[in-house]
Amino acid sequence: MLRIIKKPIHFCTPEQSPHKFCQSIRYSTILIFNNSYFLMDQKSFLKLKNLRHTLHQYPEVSGEEKQTAERILDFFEPLQPDQVIRNIGGHGLAFIFEGKEKGPTSLFRCELDALPILEKNNIKHQSTIPGKAHLCGHDGHMAIISGLGLFLHQQRPQKGRVILLFQPAEETGLGAAAVIEDAKFKKIKPDYAFALHNLPGYEQHQIIIKKGTFTAASAGLIVKLKGENSHAAHPEAGNSPAEAMSKIIVALQKLPDAMKKFSLITVIHARLGEVAFGTTPADATIMATLRAFENDTQVLLQQYAEKLCTQIAKEYGLEISFEYTEEFAASHNDVDAWEFGNEAAKKLKLKTKHIRLPFRWSEDFGLFSIHTKTLLFGLGSGKNHPQLHENDYDFPDNIIPTGVKMFEEIIDQIHH
């Protein structure tokens, strides 16, 4: 159960009393959850809440996050980071907080972009941009990393350095690659990288964590077939891709049955010719999402899918071509990085769920797993909360301090 106290109270240590600390805190927001204490002064909490609400009102989709980045820059200006890197991987931002001693570099990442979906909520901070909305919670993730900025302003790392990364274009799968390929990334190449994602369907404040793969690799496959037109009265004079297209749709979705490890193919769109009742079609397009829990399995799945489609096209004498879009690597949780996150949850006495199977959805953070030791974990946003990408979703403000505190505890382990 969660209780929020917003009034002057006096505390003693937990050893003296299970409900007191030995310090006086004026007008603080005290979150008491499962005997765990999250202390965030009311002024800071309201700052983060107001920031999130503003970001929610003015969403920008992947590649267009210019004003969002400006708002984050304004928030961080009084926090005096030691270095600010702008326009990394597009509109991305990196804030660097240096320690006094040499040590490791850790990166904490959130996402700048919203979704091209119309919001249907009755809230004061509803999106003001028609057809665009923060329906994945990236506004809340930004608030959490901004809260980490407030913490680092007051308490720099003792050793090493902490990077707060606001990454563009997560939803399209292009942002992480753009950041990593940017020459500026060499300045901040981390030893560890951490991120969280809020997860509806789990209790608020619950931590969902796993060693190894946490989210799947995925890619959008576009298959194009080309035959020949003819008059609809004489279909034998042309070469319609209709039958081949139908076979490919069925065959692709059956292909994972032959794979030794988990994989999934979902056909999401198909188009045949044009609406012309006097003409047989010459062109067809099939679009499918390919998923696997491991990157090498994903590569094999793509190779087998292309080979299968090519065989069918050849059987019907059709030309064929392939394109890929929205490619995501699997997010892989390194054992060392996992230990930091697991220990943080233990120290905070948070309810923790150790999942056995990875999530089937994908996260752009997975690309960082190829370059450094990473941890991506889930933060419960409510058992009955609207699901991600639904038009009535809104990030719950009261889990912001939980996310901030998890990252603070990880920093404490690595940098103090």
Coordinates of C-alpha atoms in Angstrom, one line a residue:
M1 CA 0.0 0.0 0.0
L2 CA 1.2 3.5 -0.8
R3 CA 0.8 6.5 1.5
I4 CA 1.8 10.0 0.6
I5 CA 2.5 12.5 3.4
K6 CA 2.8 16.2 2.6
K7 CA 3.2 18.0 5.9
P8 CA 5.9 18.7 8.6
I9 CA 6.9 15.6 10.5
H10 CA 9.7 14.5 12.7
F11 CA 11.5 11.2 12.2
C12 CA 13.9 8.9 14.0
T13 CA 15.9 6.0 12.6
P14 CA 14.1 2.8 11.5
E15 CA 16.1 1.0 14.3
Q16 CA 14.4 3.3 16.9
S17 CA 11.0 3.1 15.3
P18 CA 9.8 1.4 12.1
H19 CA 7.9 4.5 11.1
K20 CA 10.5 7.3 11.9
F21 CA 13.8 8.7 10.8
C22 CA 16.1 10.8 13.0
Q23 CA 15.8 14.0 11.0
S24 CA 13.3 16.8 10.7
I25 CA 12.0 17.4 7.2
R26 CA 9.9 20.5 6.4
Y27 CA 7.0 20.0 4.1
S28 CA 8.3 16.9 2.3
T29 CA 6.7 14.3 0.1
I30 CA 7.2 11.0 1.9
L31 CA 6.3 8.0 0.0
I32 CA 5.9 4.9 2.3
F33 CA 5.5 1.7 0.3
N34 CA 6.1 -1.8 1.7
N35 CA 8.1 -0.2 4.6
S36 CA 10.3 1.5 2.1
Y37 CA 10.9 5.3 2.4
F38 CA 11.3 7.6 -0.6
L39 CA 12.1 11.1 0.4
M40 CA 11.5 13.8 -2.1
D41 CA 10.9 17.3 -1.1
Q42 CA 7.5 18.7 -2.2
K43 CA 9.1 21.4 -4.3
S44 CA 11.1 18.9 -6.3
F45 CA 8.2 16.6 -6.8
L46 CA 6.0 19.5 -8.1
K47 CA 8.8 20.6 -10.4
L48 CA 8.9 17.1 -11.9
K49 CA 5.2 16.7 -12.1
N50 CA 4.8 20.1 -13.8
L51 CA 7.6 19.3 -16.2
R52 CA 5.9 16.1 -17.2
H53 CA 2.5 17.8 -17.6
T54 CA 4.1 20.4 -19.9
L55 CA 5.9 17.7 -21.9
H56 CA 2.6 15.8 -22.2
Q57 CA 0.8 18.9 -23.5
Y58 CA 3.3 19.6 -26.2
P59 CA 4.3 16.2 -27.6
E60 CA 6.6 15.8 -30.6
V61 CA 7.0 12.6 -32.6
S62 CA 10.3 10.8 -33.6
G63 CA 12.8 13.2 -35.3
E64 CA 10.8 16.3 -34.4
E65 CA 11.7 16.7 -30.7
K66 CA 13.2 20.2 -31.0
Q67 CA 10.9 22.0 -28.6
T68 CA 11.0 19.1 -26.2
A69 CA 14.8 19.3 -26.1
E70 CA 14.6 23.0 -25.5
R71 CA 12.3 22.5 -22.5
I72 CA 14.7 19.9 -21.0
L73 CA 17.6 22.3 -21.6
D74 CA 15.7 25.0 -19.7
F75 CA 15.0 22.6 -16.8
F76 CA 18.7 21.6 -16.5
E77 CA 20.2 25.1 -16.8
P78 CA 20.1 25.9 -13.1
L79 CA 21.4 22.3 -12.3
Q80 CA 24.8 23.2 -13.6
P81 CA 26.0 20.0 -15.2
D82 CA 29.7 20.0 -15.9
Q83 CA 29.1 19.5 -19.6
V84 CA 26.1 19.6 -22.0
I85 CA 26.1 17.8 -25.3
R86 CA 23.4 19.0 -27.7
N87 CA 22.0 17.6 -30.9
I88 CA 23.4 14.1 -30.4
G89 CA 21.8 11.7 -32.8
G90 CA 19.4 14.4 -33.8
H91 CA 17.7 16.4 -31.1
G92 CA 19.3 14.3 -28.3
L93 CA 20.8 15.8 -25.2
A94 CA 23.5 14.5 -22.8
F95 CA 24.2 16.1 -19.4
I96 CA 27.5 15.1 -17.8
F97 CA 28.1 15.2 -14.0
E98 CA 31.8 14.7 -13.1
G99 CA 33.1 13.1 -9.9
K100 CA 36.3 14.3 -8.1
E101 CA 38.1 10.9 -8.6
K102 CA 38.6 8.7 -11.6
G103 CA 36.1 5.9 -12.0
P104 CA 33.6 4.3 -14.3
T105 CA 31.1 6.1 -16.5
S106 CA 27.4 5.2 -16.2
L107 CA 24.7 6.4 -18.5
F108 CA 21.0 6.8 -17.6
R109 CA 18.7 7.1 -20.6
C110 CA 15.2 8.2 -21.3
E111 CA 13.3 9.0 -24.5
L112 CA 12.2 12.4 -26.0
D113 CA 9.6 11.3 -28.5
A114 CA 5.8 10.8 -28.4
L115 CA 3.5 8.8 -30.6
P116 CA 1.4 9.8 -33.7
I117 CA -1.9 8.8 -32.0
L118 CA -4.9 10.9 -31.0
E119 CA -5.3 11.2 -27.2
K120 CA -8.7 10.6 -25.7
N121 CA -8.3 11.6 -22.1
N122 CA -10.2 14.0 -19.8
I123 CA -7.2 15.6 -18.1
K124 CA -6.0 19.2 -17.6
H125 CA -2.7 18.4 -19.2
Q126 CA -4.1 16.7 -22.3
S127 CA -2.1 16.9 -25.5
T128 CA -2.7 20.2 -27.4
I129 CA -1.3 18.8 -30.7
P130 CA -4.0 16.9 -32.6
G131 CA -2.9 13.3 -33.5
K132 CA 0.2 13.3 -31.3
A133 CA 0.4 12.3 -27.7
H134 CA 2.7 10.8 -25.0
L135 CA 0.9 7.5 -24.8
C136 CA 4.0 5.4 -24.0
G137 CA 5.1 7.3 -20.9
H138 CA 8.2 8.9 -22.3
D139 CA 7.1 12.2 -20.6
G140 CA 7.3 10.3 -17.3
H141 CA 10.6 8.7 -18.1
M142 CA 12.0 12.2 -18.9
A143 CA 10.7 13.5 -15.6
I144 CA 12.5 10.6 -13.8
I145 CA 15.8 11.4 -15.4
S146 CA 15.3 15.1 -14.7
G147 CA 14.7 14.1 -11.1
L148 CA 18.1 12.4 -11.2
G149 CA 19.5 15.7 -12.5
L150 CA 18.1 17.4 -9.3
F151 CA 19.8 14.8 -7.2
L152 CA 23.2 15.1 -9.0
H153 CA 23.0 18.9 -8.7
Q154 CA 23.0 18.4 -4.9
Q155 CA 25.3 15.4 -4.8
R156 CA 27.9 14.9 -7.5
P157 CA 29.3 11.4 -8.0
Q158 CA 32.4 10.8 -5.8
K159 CA 34.3 9.0 -8.6
G160 CA 33.8 8.6 -12.3
R161 CA 31.0 10.4 -14.1
V162 CA 27.2 10.1 -14.7
I163 CA 25.6 10.8 -18.1
L164 CA 21.9 11.6 -18.4
L165 CA 20.9 10.9 -21.9
F166 CA 17.6 12.2 -23.5
Q167 CA 17.4 10.1 -26.7
P168 CA 15.4 11.0 -29.7
A169 CA 13.4 8.7 -32.0
E170 CA 13.0 5.6 -29.8
E171 CA 9.6 4.7 -31.3
T172 CA 11.0 4.3 -34.8
G173 CA 14.0 2.3 -33.7
L174 CA 16.4 4.9 -35.3
G175 CA 17.3 7.0 -32.2
A176 CA 19.8 4.7 -30.4
A177 CA 21.7 4.0 -33.7
A178 CA 21.8 7.7 -34.5
V179 CA 23.2 8.5 -31.0
I180 CA 25.8 5.7 -31.0
E181 CA 27.0 6.5 -34.6
D182 CA 27.3 10.2 -33.7
A183 CA 30.9 11.3 -33.3
K184 CA 29.9 13.0 -30.0
F185 CA 29.0 9.7 -28.5
K186 CA 32.8 8.9 -28.2
K187 CA 33.0 11.6 -25.5
I188 CA 30.4 9.8 -23.3
K189 CA 30.9 6.1 -24.2
P190 CA 29.8 4.4 -20.9
D191 CA 30.9 1.4 -19.0
Y192 CA 27.3 0.8 -17.9
A193 CA 23.9 2.0 -19.3
F194 CA 20.6 1.9 -17.5
A195 CA 17.0 2.6 -18.5
L196 CA 13.5 1.8 -17.2
H197 CA 10.1 1.5 -18.8
N198 CA 6.8 1.9 -17.0
L199 CA 4.7 -1.2 -17.3
P200 CA 0.9 -1.2 -17.0
G201 CA -0.5 -4.5 -15.7
Y202 CA 1.9 -4.5 -12.7
E203 CA 1.4 -2.9 -9.3
Q204 CA 2.6 0.6 -9.0
H205 CA 6.2 0.8 -7.8
Q206 CA 6.8 -2.9 -8.5
I207 CA 10.2 -3.6 -10.2
I208 CA 10.2 -6.1 -13.0
I209 CA 13.6 -7.4 -13.8
K210 CA 15.4 -10.3 -15.5
K211 CA 19.0 -11.4 -16.3
G212 CA 19.8 -11.8 -20.0
T213 CA 17.3 -10.8 -22.7
F214 CA 14.6 -8.5 -21.4
T215 CA 12.9 -7.4 -24.6
A216 CA 12.9 -9.0 -28.1
A217 CA 14.7 -8.1 -31.2
S218 CA 12.3 -7.1 -34.0
A219 CA 12.2 -5.7 -37.6
G220 CA 9.6 -4.7 -40.1
L221 CA 10.0 -6.7 -43.3
I222 CA 8.6 -5.3 -46.6
V223 CA 8.3 -7.8 -49.4
K224 CA 7.5 -6.5 -52.9
L225 CA 6.4 -8.7 -55.8
K226 CA 6.3 -7.6 -59.4
G227 CA 4.5 -9.4 -62.2
E228 CA 2.6 -8.1 -65.3
N229 CA -0.7 -6.4 -65.9
S230 CA -3.4 -7.7 -68.2
H231 CA -7.0 -7.0 -69.0
A232 CA -9.2 -8.6 -66.3
A233 CA -11.1 -10.4 -69.1
H234 CA -7.8 -12.1 -70.0
P235 CA -5.9 -12.8 -66.8
E236 CA -3.9 -15.5 -68.6
A237 CA -2.2 -12.8 -70.7
G238 CA -0.6 -11.3 -67.5
N239 CA 1.1 -12.6 -64.4
S240 CA -0.7 -11.6 -61.3
P241 CA 1.1 -11.9 -57.9
A242 CA -2.2 -12.6 -56.1
E243 CA -1.7 -16.3 -55.5
A244 CA 2.0 -15.9 -54.6
M245 CA 1.1 -13.2 -52.2
S246 CA -1.5 -15.4 -50.5
K247 CA 1.0 -18.2 -50.1
I248 CA 3.6 -15.9 -48.7
I249 CA 1.2 -14.5 -46.1
V250 CA 0.4 -18.1 -44.8
A251 CA 4.0 -19.4 -45.2
L252 CA 5.6 -16.5 -43.3
Q253 CA 3.4 -16.9 -40.2
K254 CA 4.1 -20.7 -40.2
L255 CA 7.9 -20.2 -40.5
P256 CA 8.6 -19.8 -36.8
D257 CA 7.3 -23.4 -36.2
A258 CA 10.5 -24.6 -37.8
M259 CA 12.8 -22.5 -35.6
K260 CA 14.5 -24.1 -32.6
K261 CA 14.3 -20.9 -30.5
F262 CA 11.4 -18.5 -30.0
S263 CA 10.5 -16.4 -33.0
L264 CA 7.4 -14.8 -34.3
I265 CA 6.2 -13.4 -37.6
T266 CA 3.1 -11.3 -37.7
V267 CA 1.8 -10.1 -41.1
I268 CA 0.5 -6.6 -40.5
H269 CA -0.4 -5.3 -43.9
A270 CA -0.8 -6.5 -47.5
R271 CA -1.7 -4.7 -50.7
L272 CA -2.5 -6.1 -54.2
G273 CA -2.6 -4.0 -57.3
E274 CA -4.9 -1.0 -57.6
V275 CA -8.7 -0.6 -57.5
A276 CA -9.3 -1.1 -61.2
F277 CA -11.9 -3.8 -62.0
G278 CA -10.8 -4.1 -65.6
T279 CA -7.2 -4.8 -64.8
T280 CA -5.3 -7.7 -63.2
P281 CA -2.7 -6.6 -60.7
A282 CA 1.0 -6.5 -61.4
D283 CA 2.3 -5.5 -58.0
A284 CA 1.9 -6.8 -54.4
T285 CA 3.3 -5.8 -51.1
I286 CA 3.4 -7.8 -47.9
M287 CA 4.5 -6.3 -44.6
A288 CA 5.3 -8.3 -41.5
T289 CA 7.0 -7.9 -38.1
L290 CA 9.7 -10.4 -37.3
R291 CA 10.6 -11.0 -33.7
A292 CA 13.1 -13.2 -31.7
F293 CA 14.5 -13.2 -28.2
E294 CA 18.1 -13.3 -29.4
N295 CA 19.8 -11.2 -32.1
D296 CA 21.4 -14.2 -33.8
T297 CA 18.0 -16.0 -34.0
Q298 CA 16.6 -12.8 -35.5
V299 CA 19.2 -12.8 -38.2
L300 CA 18.4 -16.4 -39.1
L301 CA 14.7 -15.7 -39.1
Q302 CA 15.2 -12.8 -41.6
Q303 CA 17.4 -15.0 -43.8
Y304 CA 14.9 -17.9 -43.8
A305 CA 12.0 -15.5 -44.5
E306 CA 13.7 -14.0 -47.5
K307 CA 14.6 -17.5 -48.8
L308 CA 11.0 -18.7 -48.4
C309 CA 9.6 -15.7 -50.2
T310 CA 12.1 -15.9 -53.0
Q311 CA 11.3 -19.6 -53.6
I312 CA 7.6 -18.8 -53.9
A313 CA 8.2 -15.8 -56.2
K314 CA 10.4 -17.9 -58.4
E315 CA 7.7 -20.6 -58.6
Y316 CA 5.4 -18.0 -60.1
G317 CA 7.9 -16.2 -62.2
L318 CA 7.8 -13.0 -60.2
E319 CA 10.4 -10.4 -59.4
I320 CA 11.0 -9.9 -55.7
S321 CA 12.7 -7.4 -53.4
F322 CA 13.1 -6.8 -49.7
E323 CA 13.3 -3.8 -47.4
Y324 CA 13.6 -3.5 -43.6
T325 CA 12.3 -0.8 -41.3
E326 CA 12.0 -0.1 -37.5
E327 CA 14.8 -2.5 -36.6
F328 CA 15.3 -3.1 -32.9
A329 CA 18.1 -5.2 -31.2
A330 CA 17.2 -7.4 -28.3
S331 CA 17.7 -5.6 -24.9
H332 CA 20.2 -7.8 -23.0
N333 CA 20.7 -7.3 -19.3
D334 CA 24.3 -7.9 -18.3
V335 CA 24.8 -9.8 -15.0
D336 CA 26.9 -7.0 -13.4
A337 CA 24.4 -4.3 -14.4
W338 CA 21.5 -6.5 -13.2
E339 CA 23.2 -6.9 -9.8
F340 CA 23.2 -3.1 -9.3
G341 CA 19.5 -2.9 -10.2
N342 CA 18.5 -5.9 -8.1
E343 CA 20.4 -4.6 -5.1
A344 CA 18.8 -1.2 -5.5
A345 CA 15.3 -2.8 -5.4
K346 CA 16.3 -4.8 -2.3
K347 CA 17.6 -1.8 -0.5
L348 CA 14.5 0.1 -1.2
K349 CA 12.4 -2.9 -0.1
L350 CA 10.4 -2.7 -3.3
K351 CA 8.2 -5.6 -4.5
T352 CA 10.2 -7.2 -7.2
K353 CA 9.1 -9.7 -9.9
H354 CA 11.8 -11.8 -11.5
I355 CA 10.3 -12.7 -14.9
R356 CA 11.3 -16.0 -16.6
L357 CA 10.6 -15.1 -20.2
P358 CA 11.5 -11.9 -22.0
F359 CA 8.8 -9.5 -23.2
R360 CA 7.9 -9.9 -26.8
W361 CA 7.9 -6.1 -27.5
S362 CA 11.0 -4.3 -28.4
E363 CA 12.9 -1.3 -27.1
D364 CA 15.5 0.9 -28.9
F365 CA 17.7 0.7 -25.8
G366 CA 18.7 -2.8 -27.0
L367 CA 21.3 -1.4 -29.3
F368 CA 23.2 -0.1 -26.3
S369 CA 23.5 -3.7 -25.1
I370 CA 25.8 -4.4 -28.0
H371 CA 28.2 -1.7 -27.0
T372 CA 28.2 -1.8 -23.2
K373 CA 26.9 -3.5 -20.1
T374 CA 23.2 -2.6 -19.8
L375 CA 20.2 -3.0 -17.6
L376 CA 16.6 -2.3 -18.7
F377 CA 14.0 -2.9 -16.1
G378 CA 10.2 -2.4 -15.7
L379 CA 8.5 -0.1 -13.2
G380 CA 4.9 -1.0 -12.5
S381 CA 2.4 1.7 -13.4
G382 CA -0.8 0.0 -12.1
K383 CA -2.5 -3.3 -12.5
N384 CA -5.6 -1.8 -14.1
H385 CA -3.8 1.1 -15.8
P386 CA -4.5 1.6 -19.5
Q387 CA -1.9 -0.2 -21.7
L388 CA 0.9 1.5 -23.5
H389 CA -0.1 3.1 -26.8
E390 CA -3.8 3.2 -25.9
N391 CA -5.4 6.6 -26.5
D392 CA -6.5 6.9 -22.8
Y393 CA -3.1 6.2 -21.3
D394 CA -1.4 8.7 -19.0
F395 CA 1.8 8.2 -17.0
P396 CA 1.1 8.1 -13.2
D397 CA 3.0 10.9 -11.5
N398 CA 3.3 9.1 -8.1
I399 CA 5.8 6.6 -9.5
I400 CA 8.2 9.3 -10.5
P401 CA 10.0 9.3 -7.1
T402 CA 10.3 5.5 -7.3
G403 CA 12.1 5.6 -10.6
V404 CA 14.4 8.4 -9.4
K405 CA 15.3 6.5 -6.2
M406 CA 16.1 3.3 -8.1
F407 CA 18.6 5.2 -10.2
E408 CA 20.0 7.1 -7.2
E409 CA 20.7 3.8 -5.5
I410 CA 22.4 2.4 -8.6
I411 CA 24.6 5.6 -8.8
D412 CA 25.5 5.1 -5.1
Q413 CA 26.8 1.6 -5.8
I414 CA 28.9 2.5 -8.8
H415 CA 30.2 6.0 -8.0
H416 CA 30.6 6.2 -4.2

